[in-house]
Short mmCIF file of the C-alpha atoms (twelve columns), coordinates in Angstrom:
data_MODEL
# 
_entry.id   MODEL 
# 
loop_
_atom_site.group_PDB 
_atom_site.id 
_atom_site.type_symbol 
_atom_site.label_atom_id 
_atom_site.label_alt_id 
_atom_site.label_comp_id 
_atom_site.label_asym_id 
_atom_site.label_seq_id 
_atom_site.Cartn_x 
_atom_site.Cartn_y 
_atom_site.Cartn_z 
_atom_site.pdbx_PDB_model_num 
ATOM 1  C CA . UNK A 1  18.693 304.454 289.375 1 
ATOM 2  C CA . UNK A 2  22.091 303.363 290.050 1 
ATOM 3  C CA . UNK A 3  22.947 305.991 292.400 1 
ATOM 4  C CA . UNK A 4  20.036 304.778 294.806 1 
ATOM 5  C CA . UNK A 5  21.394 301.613 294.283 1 
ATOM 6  C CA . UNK A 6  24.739 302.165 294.833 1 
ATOM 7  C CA . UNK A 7  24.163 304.313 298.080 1 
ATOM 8  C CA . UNK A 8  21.463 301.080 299.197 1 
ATOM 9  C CA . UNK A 9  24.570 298.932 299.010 1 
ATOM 10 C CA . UNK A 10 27.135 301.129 300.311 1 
ATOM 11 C CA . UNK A 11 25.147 302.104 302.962 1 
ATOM 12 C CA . UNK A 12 24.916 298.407 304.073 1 
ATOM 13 C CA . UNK A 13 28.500 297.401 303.422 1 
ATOM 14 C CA . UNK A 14 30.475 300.616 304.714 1 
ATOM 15 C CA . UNK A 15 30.111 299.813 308.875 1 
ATOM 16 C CA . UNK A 16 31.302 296.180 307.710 1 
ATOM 17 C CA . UNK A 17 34.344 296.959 305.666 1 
ATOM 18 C CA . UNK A 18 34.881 300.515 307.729 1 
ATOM 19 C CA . UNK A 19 36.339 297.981 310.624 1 
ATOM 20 C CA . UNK A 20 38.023 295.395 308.013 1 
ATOM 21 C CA . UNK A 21 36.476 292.900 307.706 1 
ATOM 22 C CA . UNK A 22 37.424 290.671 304.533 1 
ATOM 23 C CA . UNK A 23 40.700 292.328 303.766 1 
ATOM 24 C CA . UNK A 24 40.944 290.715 300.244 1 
ATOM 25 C CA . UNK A 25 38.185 292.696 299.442 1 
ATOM 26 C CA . UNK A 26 38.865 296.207 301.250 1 
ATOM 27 C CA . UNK A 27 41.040 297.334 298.233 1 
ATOM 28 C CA . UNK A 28 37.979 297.326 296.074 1 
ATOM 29 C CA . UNK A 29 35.924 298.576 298.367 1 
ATOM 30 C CA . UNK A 30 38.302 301.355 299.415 1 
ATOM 31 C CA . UNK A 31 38.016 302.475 295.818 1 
ATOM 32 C CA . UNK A 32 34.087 302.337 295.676 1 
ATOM 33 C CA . UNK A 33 34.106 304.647 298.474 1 
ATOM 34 C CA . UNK A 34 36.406 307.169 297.498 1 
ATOM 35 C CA . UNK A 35 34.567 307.633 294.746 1 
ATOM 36 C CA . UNK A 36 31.425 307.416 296.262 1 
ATOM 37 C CA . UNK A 37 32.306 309.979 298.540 1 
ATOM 38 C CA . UNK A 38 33.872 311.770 296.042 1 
ATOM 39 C CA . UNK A 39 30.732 311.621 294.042 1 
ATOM 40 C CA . UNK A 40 28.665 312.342 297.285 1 
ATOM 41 C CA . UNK A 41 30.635 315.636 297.999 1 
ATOM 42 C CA . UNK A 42 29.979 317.211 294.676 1 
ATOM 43 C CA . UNK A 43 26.390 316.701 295.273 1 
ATOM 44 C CA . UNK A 44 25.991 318.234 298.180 1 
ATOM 45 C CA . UNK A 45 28.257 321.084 296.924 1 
ATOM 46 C CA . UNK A 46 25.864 321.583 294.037 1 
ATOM 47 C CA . UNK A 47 22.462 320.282 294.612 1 
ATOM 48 C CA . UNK A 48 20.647 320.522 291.727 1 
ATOM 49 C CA . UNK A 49 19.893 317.638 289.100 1 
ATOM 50 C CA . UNK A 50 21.784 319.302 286.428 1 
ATOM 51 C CA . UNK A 51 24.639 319.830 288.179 1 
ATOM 52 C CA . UNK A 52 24.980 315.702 288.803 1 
ATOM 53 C CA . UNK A 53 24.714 315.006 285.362 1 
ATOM 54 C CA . UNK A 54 27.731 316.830 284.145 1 
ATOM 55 C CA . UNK A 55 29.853 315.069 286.664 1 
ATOM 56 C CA . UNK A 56 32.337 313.288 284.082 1 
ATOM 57 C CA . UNK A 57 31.672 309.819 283.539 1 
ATOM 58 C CA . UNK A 58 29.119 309.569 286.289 1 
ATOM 59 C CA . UNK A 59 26.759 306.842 284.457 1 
ATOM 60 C CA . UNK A 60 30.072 304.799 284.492 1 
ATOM 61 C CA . UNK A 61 31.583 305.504 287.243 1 
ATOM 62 C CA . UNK A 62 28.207 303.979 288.961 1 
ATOM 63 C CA . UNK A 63 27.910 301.515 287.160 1 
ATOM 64 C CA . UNK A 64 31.476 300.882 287.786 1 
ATOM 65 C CA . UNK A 65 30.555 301.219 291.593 1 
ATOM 66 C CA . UNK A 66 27.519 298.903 291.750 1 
ATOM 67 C CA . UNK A 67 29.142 295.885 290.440 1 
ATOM 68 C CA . UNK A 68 32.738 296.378 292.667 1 
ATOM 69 C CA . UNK A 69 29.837 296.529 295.523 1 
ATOM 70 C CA . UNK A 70 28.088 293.491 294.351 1 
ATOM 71 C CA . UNK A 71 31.491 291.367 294.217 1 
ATOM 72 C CA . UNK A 72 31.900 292.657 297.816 1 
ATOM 73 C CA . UNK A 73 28.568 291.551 299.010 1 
ATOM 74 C CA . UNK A 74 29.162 288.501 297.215 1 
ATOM 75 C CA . UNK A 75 32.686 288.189 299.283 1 
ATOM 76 C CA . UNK A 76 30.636 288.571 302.479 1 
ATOM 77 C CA . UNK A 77 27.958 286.532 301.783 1 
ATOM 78 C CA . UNK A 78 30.175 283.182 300.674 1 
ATOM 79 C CA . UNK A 79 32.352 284.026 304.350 1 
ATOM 80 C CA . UNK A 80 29.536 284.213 306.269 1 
ATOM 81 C CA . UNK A 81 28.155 280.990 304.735 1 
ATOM 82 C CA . UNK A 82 31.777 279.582 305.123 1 
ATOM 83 C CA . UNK A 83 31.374 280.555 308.470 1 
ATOM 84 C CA . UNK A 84 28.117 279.083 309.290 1 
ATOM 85 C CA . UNK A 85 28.796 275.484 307.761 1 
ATOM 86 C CA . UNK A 86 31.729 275.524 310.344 1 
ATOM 87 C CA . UNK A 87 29.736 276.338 313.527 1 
ATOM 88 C CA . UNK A 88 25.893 275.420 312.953 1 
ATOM 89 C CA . UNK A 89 23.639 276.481 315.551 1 
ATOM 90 C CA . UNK A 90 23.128 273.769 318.313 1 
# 
């Protein structure tokens, strides 16, 4: 369950912080994505179920991943309200 929502998330946020935007948050979410990626790559290496499972630490490691992502969607979510209180739409 956290894998889908960790890839949901990443999936959104990656394009945004792949050009770098926010840089006070692109160290954390340079680290969600290496691992993510890192995570990503052993499952295409190995497809099967089983094979995820015994990834070391994987329930925490997502776990881990979803709530660095959440901070960072929280980041860009209090900008981009920042941003809109400064220049309302005539």
């Amino acid at each position: 369950n956290d894998l889908n929502a960790v890839q949901r998330k990443w999936l959104y946020l990656e394009p945004i912080f792949g050009r770098g935007a926010l840089p006070a948050q692109q160290d954390n979410f340079k680290r969600v994505n290496d691992h993510f990626r890192s995570i990503m790559s052993e499952v295409e290496a190995d497809t099967h179920v089983i094979a995820f499972a015994k990834i070391k630490g994987v329930t925490k490691t997502l776990s881990d991943m979803l709530d660095q992502l959440d901070r960072c969607q929280k980041a860009l979510s209090d900008f981009l309200e920042e941003k809109r209180s400064k220049f309302p739409r005539f």
